[in-house]
CSV table of N, CA and C in Angstrom, one decimal:
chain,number,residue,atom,x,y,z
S,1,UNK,N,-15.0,-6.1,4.8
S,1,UNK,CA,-14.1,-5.0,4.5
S,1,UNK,C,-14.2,-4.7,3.0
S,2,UNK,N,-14.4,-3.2,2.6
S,2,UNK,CA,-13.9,-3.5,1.3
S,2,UNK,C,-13.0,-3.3,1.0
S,3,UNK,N,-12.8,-3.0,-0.7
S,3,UNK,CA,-11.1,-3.1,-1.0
S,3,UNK,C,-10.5,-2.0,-0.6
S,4,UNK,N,-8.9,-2.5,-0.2
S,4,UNK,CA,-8.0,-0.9,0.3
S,4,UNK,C,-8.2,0.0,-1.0
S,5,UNK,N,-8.2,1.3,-0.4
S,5,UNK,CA,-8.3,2.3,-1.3
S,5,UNK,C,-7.1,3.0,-1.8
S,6,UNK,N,-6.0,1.9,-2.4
S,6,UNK,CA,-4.8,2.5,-2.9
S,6,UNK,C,-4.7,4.0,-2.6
S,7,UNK,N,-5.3,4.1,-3.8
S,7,UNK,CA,-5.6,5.4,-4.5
S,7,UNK,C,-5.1,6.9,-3.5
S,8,UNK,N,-5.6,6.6,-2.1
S,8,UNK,CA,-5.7,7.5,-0.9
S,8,UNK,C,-4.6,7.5,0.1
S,9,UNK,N,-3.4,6.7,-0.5
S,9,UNK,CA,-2.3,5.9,0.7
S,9,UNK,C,-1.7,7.1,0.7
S,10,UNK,N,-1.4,7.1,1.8
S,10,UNK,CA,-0.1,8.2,2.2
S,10,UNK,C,1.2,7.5,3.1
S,11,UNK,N,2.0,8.2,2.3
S,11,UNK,CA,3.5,7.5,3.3
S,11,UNK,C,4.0,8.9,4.4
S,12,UNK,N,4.2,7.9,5.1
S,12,UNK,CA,4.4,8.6,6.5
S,12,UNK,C,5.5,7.9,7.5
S,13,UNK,N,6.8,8.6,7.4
S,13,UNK,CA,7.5,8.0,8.6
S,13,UNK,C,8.3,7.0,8.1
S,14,UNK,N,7.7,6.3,7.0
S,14,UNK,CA,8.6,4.7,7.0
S,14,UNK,C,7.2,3.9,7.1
S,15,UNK,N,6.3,4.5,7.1
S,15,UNK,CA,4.4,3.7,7.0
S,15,UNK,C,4.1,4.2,5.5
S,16,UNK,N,3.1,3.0,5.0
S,16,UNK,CA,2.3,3.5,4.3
S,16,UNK,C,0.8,3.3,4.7
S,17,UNK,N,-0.2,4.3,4.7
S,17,UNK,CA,-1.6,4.4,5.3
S,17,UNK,C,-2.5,4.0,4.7
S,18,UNK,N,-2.9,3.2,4.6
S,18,UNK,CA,-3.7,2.4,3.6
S,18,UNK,C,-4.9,2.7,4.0
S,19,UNK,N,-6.3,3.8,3.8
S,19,UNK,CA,-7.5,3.8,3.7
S,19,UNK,C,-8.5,2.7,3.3
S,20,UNK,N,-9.6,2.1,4.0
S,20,UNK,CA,-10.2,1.7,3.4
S,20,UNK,C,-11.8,1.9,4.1
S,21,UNK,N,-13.1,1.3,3.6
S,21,UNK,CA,-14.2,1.9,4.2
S,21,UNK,C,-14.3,0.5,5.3
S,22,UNK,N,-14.8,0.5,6.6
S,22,UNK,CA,-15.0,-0.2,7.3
S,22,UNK,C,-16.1,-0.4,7.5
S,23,UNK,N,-16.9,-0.1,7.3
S,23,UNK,CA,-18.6,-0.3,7.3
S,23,UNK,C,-19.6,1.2,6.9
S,24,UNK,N,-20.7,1.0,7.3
S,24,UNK,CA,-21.7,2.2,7.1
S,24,UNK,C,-22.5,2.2,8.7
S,25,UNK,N,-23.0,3.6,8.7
S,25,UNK,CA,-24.2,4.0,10.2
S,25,UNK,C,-24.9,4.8,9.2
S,26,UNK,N,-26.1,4.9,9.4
S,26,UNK,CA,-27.0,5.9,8.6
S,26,UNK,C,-26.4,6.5,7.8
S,27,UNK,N,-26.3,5.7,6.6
S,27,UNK,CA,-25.3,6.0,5.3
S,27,UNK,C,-24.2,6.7,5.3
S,28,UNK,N,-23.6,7.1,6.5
S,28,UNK,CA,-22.0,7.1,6.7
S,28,UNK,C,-21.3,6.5,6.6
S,29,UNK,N,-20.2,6.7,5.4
S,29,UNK,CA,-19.0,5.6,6.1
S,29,UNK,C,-18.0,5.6,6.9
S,30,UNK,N,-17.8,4.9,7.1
S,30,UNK,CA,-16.9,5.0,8.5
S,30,UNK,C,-15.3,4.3,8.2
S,31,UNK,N,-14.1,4.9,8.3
S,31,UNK,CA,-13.0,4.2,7.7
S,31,UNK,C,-12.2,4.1,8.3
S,32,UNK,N,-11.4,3.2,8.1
S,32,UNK,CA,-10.2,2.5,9.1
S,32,UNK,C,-9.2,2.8,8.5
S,33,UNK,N,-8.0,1.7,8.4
S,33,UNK,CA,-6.9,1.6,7.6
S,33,UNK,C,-5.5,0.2,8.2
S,34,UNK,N,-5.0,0.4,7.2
S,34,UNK,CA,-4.3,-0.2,8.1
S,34,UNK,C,-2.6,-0.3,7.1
S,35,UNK,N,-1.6,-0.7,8.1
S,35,UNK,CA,-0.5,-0.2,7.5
S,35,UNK,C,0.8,-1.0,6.8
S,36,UNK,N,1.7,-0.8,6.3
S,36,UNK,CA,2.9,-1.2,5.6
S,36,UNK,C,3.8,-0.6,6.3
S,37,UNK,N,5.0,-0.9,6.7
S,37,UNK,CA,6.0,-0.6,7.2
S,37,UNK,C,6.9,-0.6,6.0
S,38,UNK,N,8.0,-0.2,6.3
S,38,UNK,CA,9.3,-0.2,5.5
S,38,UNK,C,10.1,-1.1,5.5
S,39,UNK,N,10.4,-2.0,7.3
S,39,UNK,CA,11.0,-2.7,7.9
S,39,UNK,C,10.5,-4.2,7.7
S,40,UNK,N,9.4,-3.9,7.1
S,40,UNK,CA,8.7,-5.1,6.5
S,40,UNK,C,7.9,-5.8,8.1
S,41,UNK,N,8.5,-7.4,8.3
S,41,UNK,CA,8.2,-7.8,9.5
S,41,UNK,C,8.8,-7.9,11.0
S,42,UNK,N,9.9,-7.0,10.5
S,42,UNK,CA,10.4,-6.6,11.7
S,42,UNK,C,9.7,-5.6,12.6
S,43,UNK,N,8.7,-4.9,12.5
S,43,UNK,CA,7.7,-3.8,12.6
S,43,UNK,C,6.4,-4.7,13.1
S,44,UNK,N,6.1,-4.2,14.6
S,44,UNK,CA,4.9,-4.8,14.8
S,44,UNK,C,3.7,-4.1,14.2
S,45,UNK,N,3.6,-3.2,13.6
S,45,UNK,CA,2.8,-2.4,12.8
S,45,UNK,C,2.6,-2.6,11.2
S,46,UNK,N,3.4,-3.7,10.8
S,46,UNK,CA,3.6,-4.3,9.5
S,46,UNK,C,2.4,-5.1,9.3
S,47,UNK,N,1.6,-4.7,7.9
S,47,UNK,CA,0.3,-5.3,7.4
S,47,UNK,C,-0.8,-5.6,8.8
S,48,UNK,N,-0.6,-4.3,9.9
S,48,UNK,CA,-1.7,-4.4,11.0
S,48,UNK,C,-2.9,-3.6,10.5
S,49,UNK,N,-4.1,-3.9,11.2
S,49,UNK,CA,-4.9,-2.8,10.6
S,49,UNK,C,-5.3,-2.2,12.0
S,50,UNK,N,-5.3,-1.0,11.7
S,50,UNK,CA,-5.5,-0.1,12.9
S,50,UNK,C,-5.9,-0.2,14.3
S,51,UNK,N,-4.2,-0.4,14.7
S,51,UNK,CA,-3.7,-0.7,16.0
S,51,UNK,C,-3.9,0.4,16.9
S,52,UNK,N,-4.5,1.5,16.5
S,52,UNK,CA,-4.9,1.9,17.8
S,52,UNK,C,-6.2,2.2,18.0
S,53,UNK,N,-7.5,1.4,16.8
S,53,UNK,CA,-8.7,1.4,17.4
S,53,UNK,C,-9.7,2.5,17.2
S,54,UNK,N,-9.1,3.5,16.8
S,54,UNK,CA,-9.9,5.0,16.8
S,54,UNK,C,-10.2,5.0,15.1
S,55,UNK,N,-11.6,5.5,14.8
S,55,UNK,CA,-12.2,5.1,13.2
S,55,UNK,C,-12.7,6.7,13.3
S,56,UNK,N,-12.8,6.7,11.1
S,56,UNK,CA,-12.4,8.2,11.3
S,56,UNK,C,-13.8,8.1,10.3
S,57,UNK,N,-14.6,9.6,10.0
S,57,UNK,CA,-15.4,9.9,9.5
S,57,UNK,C,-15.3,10.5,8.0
S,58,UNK,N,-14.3,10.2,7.2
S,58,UNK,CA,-13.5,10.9,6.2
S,58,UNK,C,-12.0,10.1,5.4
S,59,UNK,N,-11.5,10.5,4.4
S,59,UNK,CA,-10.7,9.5,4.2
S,59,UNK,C,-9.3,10.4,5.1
S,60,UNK,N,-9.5,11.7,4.8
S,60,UNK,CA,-8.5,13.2,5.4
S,60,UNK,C,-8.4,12.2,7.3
S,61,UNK,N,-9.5,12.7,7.3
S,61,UNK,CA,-9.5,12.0,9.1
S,61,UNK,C,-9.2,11.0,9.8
S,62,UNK,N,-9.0,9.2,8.9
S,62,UNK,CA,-8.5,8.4,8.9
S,62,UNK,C,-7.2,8.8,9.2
S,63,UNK,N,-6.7,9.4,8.0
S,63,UNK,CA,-5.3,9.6,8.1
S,63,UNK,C,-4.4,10.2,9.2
S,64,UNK,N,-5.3,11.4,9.7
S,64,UNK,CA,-4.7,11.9,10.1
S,64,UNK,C,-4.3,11.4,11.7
S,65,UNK,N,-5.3,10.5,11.8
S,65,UNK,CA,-5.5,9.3,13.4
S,65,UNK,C,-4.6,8.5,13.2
S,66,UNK,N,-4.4,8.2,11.8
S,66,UNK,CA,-3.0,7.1,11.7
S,66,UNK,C,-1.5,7.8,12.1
S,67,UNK,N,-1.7,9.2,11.5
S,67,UNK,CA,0.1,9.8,11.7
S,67,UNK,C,-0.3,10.0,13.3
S,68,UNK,N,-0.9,10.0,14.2
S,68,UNK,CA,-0.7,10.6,15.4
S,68,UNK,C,-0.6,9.1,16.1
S,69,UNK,N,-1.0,8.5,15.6
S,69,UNK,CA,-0.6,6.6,16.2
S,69,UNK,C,0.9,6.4,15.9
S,70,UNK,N,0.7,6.7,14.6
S,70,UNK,CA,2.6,6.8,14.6
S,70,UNK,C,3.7,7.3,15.4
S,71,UNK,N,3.4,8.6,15.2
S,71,UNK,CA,4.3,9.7,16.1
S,71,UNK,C,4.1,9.2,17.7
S,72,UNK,N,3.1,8.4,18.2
S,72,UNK,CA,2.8,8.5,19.3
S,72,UNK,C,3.7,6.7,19.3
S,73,UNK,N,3.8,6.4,18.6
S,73,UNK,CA,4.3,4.9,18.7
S,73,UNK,C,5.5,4.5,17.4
S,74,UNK,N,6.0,5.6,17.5
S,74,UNK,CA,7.4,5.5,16.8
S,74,UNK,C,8.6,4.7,16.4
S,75,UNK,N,8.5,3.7,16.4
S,75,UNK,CA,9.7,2.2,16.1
S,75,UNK,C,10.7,2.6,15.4
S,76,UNK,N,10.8,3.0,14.5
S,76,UNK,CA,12.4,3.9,13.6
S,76,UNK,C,12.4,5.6,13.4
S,77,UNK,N,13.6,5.5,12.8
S,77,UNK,CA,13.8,6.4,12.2
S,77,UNK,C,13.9,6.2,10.7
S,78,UNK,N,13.0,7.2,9.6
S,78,UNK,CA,13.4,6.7,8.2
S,78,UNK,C,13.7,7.7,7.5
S,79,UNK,N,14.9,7.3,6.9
S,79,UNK,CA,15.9,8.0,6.1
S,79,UNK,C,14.6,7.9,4.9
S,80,UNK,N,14.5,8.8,3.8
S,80,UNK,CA,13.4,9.3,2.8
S,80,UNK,C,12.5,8.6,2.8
S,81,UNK,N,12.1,8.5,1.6
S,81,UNK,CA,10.4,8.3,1.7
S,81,UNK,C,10.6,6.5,0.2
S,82,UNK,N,10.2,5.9,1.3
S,82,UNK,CA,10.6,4.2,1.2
S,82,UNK,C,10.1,3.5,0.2
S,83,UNK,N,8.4,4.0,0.3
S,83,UNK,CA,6.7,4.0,-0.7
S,83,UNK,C,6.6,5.0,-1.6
S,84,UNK,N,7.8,6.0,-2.6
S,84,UNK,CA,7.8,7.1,-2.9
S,84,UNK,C,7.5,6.5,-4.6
S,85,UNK,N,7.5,5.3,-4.7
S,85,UNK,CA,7.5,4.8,-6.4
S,85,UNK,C,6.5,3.9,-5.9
S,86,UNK,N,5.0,4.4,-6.2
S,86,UNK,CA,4.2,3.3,-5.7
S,86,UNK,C,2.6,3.8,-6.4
S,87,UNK,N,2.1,2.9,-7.6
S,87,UNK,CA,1.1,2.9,-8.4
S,87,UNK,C,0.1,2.1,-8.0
S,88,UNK,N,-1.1,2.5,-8.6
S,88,UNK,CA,-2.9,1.6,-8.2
S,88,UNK,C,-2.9,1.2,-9.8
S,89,UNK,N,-3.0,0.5,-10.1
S,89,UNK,CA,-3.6,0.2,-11.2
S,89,UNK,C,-4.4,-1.0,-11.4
S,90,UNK,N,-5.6,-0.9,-11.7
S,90,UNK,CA,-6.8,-2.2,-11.7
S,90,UNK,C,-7.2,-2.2,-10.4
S,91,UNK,N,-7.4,-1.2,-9.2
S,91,UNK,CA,-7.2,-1.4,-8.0
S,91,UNK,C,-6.0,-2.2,-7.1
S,92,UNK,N,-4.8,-2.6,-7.7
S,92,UNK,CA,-4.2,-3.3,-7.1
S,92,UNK,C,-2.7,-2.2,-6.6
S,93,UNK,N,-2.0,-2.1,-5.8
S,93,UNK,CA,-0.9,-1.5,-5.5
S,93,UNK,C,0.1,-2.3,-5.7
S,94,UNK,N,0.6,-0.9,-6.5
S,94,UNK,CA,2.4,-1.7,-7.0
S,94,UNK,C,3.3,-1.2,-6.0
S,95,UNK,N,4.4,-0.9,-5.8
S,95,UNK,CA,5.5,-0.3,-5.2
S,95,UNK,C,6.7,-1.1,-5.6
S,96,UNK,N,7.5,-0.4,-6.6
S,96,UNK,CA,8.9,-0.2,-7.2
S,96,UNK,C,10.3,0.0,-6.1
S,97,UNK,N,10.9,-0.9,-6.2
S,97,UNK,CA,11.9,0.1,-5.4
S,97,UNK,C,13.2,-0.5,-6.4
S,98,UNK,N,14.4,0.4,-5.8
S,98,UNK,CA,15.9,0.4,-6.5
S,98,UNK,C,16.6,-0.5,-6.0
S,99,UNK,N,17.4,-1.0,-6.1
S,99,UNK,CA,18.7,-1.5,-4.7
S,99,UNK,C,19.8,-1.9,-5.8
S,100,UNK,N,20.9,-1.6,-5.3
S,100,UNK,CA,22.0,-2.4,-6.3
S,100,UNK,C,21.8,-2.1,-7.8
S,101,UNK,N,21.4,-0.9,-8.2
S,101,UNK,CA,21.3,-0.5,-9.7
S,101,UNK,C,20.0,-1.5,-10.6
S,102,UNK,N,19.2,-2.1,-9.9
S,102,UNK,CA,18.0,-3.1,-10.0
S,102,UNK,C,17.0,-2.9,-9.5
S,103,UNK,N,15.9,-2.9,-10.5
S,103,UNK,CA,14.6,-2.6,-9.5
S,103,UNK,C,13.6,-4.1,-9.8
S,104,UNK,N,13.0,-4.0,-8.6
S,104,UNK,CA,11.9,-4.9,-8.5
S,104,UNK,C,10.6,-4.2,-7.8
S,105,UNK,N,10.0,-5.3,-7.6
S,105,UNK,CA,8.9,-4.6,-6.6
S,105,UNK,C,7.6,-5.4,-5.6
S,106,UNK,N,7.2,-5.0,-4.8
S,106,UNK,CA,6.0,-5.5,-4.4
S,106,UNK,C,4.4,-5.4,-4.9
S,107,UNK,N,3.7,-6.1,-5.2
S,107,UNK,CA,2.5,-6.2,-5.3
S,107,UNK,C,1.0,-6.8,-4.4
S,108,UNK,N,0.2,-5.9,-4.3
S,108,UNK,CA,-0.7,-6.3,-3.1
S,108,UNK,C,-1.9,-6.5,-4.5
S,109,UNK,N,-2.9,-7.3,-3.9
S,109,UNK,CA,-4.2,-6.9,-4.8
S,109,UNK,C,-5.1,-6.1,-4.1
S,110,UNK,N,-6.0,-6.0,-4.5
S,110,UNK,CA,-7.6,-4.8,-4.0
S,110,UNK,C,-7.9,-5.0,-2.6
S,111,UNK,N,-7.6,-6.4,-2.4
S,111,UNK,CA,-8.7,-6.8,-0.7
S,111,UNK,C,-7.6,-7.6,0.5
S,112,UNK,N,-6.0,-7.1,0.2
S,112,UNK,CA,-5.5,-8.1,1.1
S,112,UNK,C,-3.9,-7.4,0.9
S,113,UNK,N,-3.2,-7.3,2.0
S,113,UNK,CA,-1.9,-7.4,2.1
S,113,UNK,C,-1.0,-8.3,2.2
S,114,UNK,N,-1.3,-9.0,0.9
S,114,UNK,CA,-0.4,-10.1,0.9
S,114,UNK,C,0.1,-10.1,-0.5
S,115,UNK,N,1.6,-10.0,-0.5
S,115,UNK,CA,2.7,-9.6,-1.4
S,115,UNK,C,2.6,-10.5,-2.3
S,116,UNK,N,2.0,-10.2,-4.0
S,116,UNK,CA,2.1,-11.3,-4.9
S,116,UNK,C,2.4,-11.6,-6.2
S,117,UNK,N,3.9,-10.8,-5.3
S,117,UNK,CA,5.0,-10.0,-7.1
S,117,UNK,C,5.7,-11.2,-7.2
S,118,UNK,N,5.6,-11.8,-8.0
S,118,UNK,CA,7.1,-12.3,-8.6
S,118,UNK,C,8.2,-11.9,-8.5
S,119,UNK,N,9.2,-12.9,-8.1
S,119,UNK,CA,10.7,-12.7,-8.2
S,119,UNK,C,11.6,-12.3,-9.1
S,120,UNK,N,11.5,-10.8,-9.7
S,120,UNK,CA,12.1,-11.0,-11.0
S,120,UNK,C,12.9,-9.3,-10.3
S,121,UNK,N,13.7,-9.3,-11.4
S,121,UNK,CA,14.4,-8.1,-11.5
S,121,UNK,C,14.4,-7.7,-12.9
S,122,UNK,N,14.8,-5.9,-12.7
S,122,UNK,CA,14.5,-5.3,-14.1
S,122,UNK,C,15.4,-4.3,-13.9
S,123,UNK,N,15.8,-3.4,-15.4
S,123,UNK,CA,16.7,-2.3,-15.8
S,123,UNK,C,16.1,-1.3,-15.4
S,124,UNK,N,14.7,-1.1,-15.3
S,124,UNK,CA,14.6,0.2,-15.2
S,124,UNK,C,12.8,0.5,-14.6
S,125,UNK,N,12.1,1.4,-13.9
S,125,UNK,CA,11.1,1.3,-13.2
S,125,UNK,C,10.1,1.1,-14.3
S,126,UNK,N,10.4,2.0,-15.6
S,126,UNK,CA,9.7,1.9,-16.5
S,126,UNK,C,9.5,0.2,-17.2
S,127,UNK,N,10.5,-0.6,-17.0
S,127,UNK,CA,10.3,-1.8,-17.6
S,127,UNK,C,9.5,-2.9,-16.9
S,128,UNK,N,9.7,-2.5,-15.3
S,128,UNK,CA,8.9,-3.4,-14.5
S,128,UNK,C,7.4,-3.0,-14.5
S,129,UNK,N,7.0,-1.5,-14.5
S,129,UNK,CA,5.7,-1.2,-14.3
S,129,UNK,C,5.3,-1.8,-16.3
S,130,UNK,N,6.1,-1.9,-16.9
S,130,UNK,CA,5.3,-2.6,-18.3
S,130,UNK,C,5.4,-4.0,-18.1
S,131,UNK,N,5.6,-4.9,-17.7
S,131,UNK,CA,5.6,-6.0,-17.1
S,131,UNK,C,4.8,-6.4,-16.7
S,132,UNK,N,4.8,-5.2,-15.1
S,132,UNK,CA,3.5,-6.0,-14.8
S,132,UNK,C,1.9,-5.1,-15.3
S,133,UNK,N,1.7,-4.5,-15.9
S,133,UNK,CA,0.7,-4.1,-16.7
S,133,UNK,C,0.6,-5.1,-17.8
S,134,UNK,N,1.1,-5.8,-18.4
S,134,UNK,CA,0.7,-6.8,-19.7
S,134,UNK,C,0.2,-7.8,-18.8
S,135,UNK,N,0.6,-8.6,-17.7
S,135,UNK,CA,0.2,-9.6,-16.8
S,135,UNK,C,-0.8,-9.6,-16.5
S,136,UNK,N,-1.0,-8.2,-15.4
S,136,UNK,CA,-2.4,-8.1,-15.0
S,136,UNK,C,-3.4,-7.6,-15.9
S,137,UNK,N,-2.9,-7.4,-17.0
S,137,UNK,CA,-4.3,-6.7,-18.3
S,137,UNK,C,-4.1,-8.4,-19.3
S,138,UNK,N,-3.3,-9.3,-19.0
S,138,UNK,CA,-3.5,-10.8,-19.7
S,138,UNK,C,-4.7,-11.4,-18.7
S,139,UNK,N,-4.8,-11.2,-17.8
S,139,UNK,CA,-5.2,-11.8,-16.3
S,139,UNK,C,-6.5,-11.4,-16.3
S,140,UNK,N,-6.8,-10.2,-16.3
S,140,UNK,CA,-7.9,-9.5,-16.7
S,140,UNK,C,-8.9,-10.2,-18.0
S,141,UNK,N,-8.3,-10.5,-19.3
S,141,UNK,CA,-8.5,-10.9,-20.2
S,141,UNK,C,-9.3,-11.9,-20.3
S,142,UNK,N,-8.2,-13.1,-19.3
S,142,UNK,CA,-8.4,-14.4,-19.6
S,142,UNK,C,-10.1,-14.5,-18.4
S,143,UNK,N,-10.1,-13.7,-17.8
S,143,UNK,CA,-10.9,-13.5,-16.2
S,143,UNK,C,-12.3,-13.5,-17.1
S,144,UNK,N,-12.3,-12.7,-18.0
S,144,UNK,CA,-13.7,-12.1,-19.1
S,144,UNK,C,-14.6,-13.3,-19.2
């Protein structure tokens, strides 16, 4: 697999659609995806990768196989848009959220959905995304 393609996520429903390329045919790529829930793991669709099997010829096309998996397999209802404070930087995805006048957040890296934010809380979205940008540009550093 390669790495998810942040960059192309779309939130949908209470999902986020994570593009990535799944392989090559006569220098085609061919792309899958696979998804984030809102409900975390109460969602059998939480960090699955494309549960209904259908591979798309485009990143647009991917997507659009994913919202019809959705709609066609609907688990909630979602009040706004859940993934709506959510950055790529260094290829890795951030996503910010509020609760209780406090923000934190989740972090995935390039090649895996597996959450690897620290437990911290902050004042303000602006103070966590400078946080974790000195970390991962220290991280980076030390990597050289």
């Amino acid at each position: 697999m390669s790495r998810l393609l942040y960059e192309h996520s779309v939130s949908y429903k209470g999902y986020l659609i994570i593009p990535f390329v799944f392989g090559k045919a006569d220098n085609y790529e061919i792309y899958s995806y696979k998804l984030l829930s809102q409900i975390g793991h109460k969602s059998k669709f939480h960090k699955v990768e494309n549960p209904g099997g259908i591979y798309g010829s485009t990143i647009d096309n991917i997507i659009d196989i994913a919202k019809e998996h959705i709609d066609q397999h609907l688990e909630f209802i979602s009040h706004g848009d859940h993934f709506k404070s959510r950055y790529t930087y260094r290829d890795n995805l951030i996503i910010i959220f509020l609760e209780a006048d406090k923000y934190f957040y989740d972090h995935y890296p390039p090649d895996s959905l597996n959450n690897i934010a620290a437990p911290k809380l902050f004042h303000s979205e602006y103070e966590c995304l400078r946080w974790i940008k000195q970390g991962m540009d220290g991280l980076h550093i030390r990597h050289k």
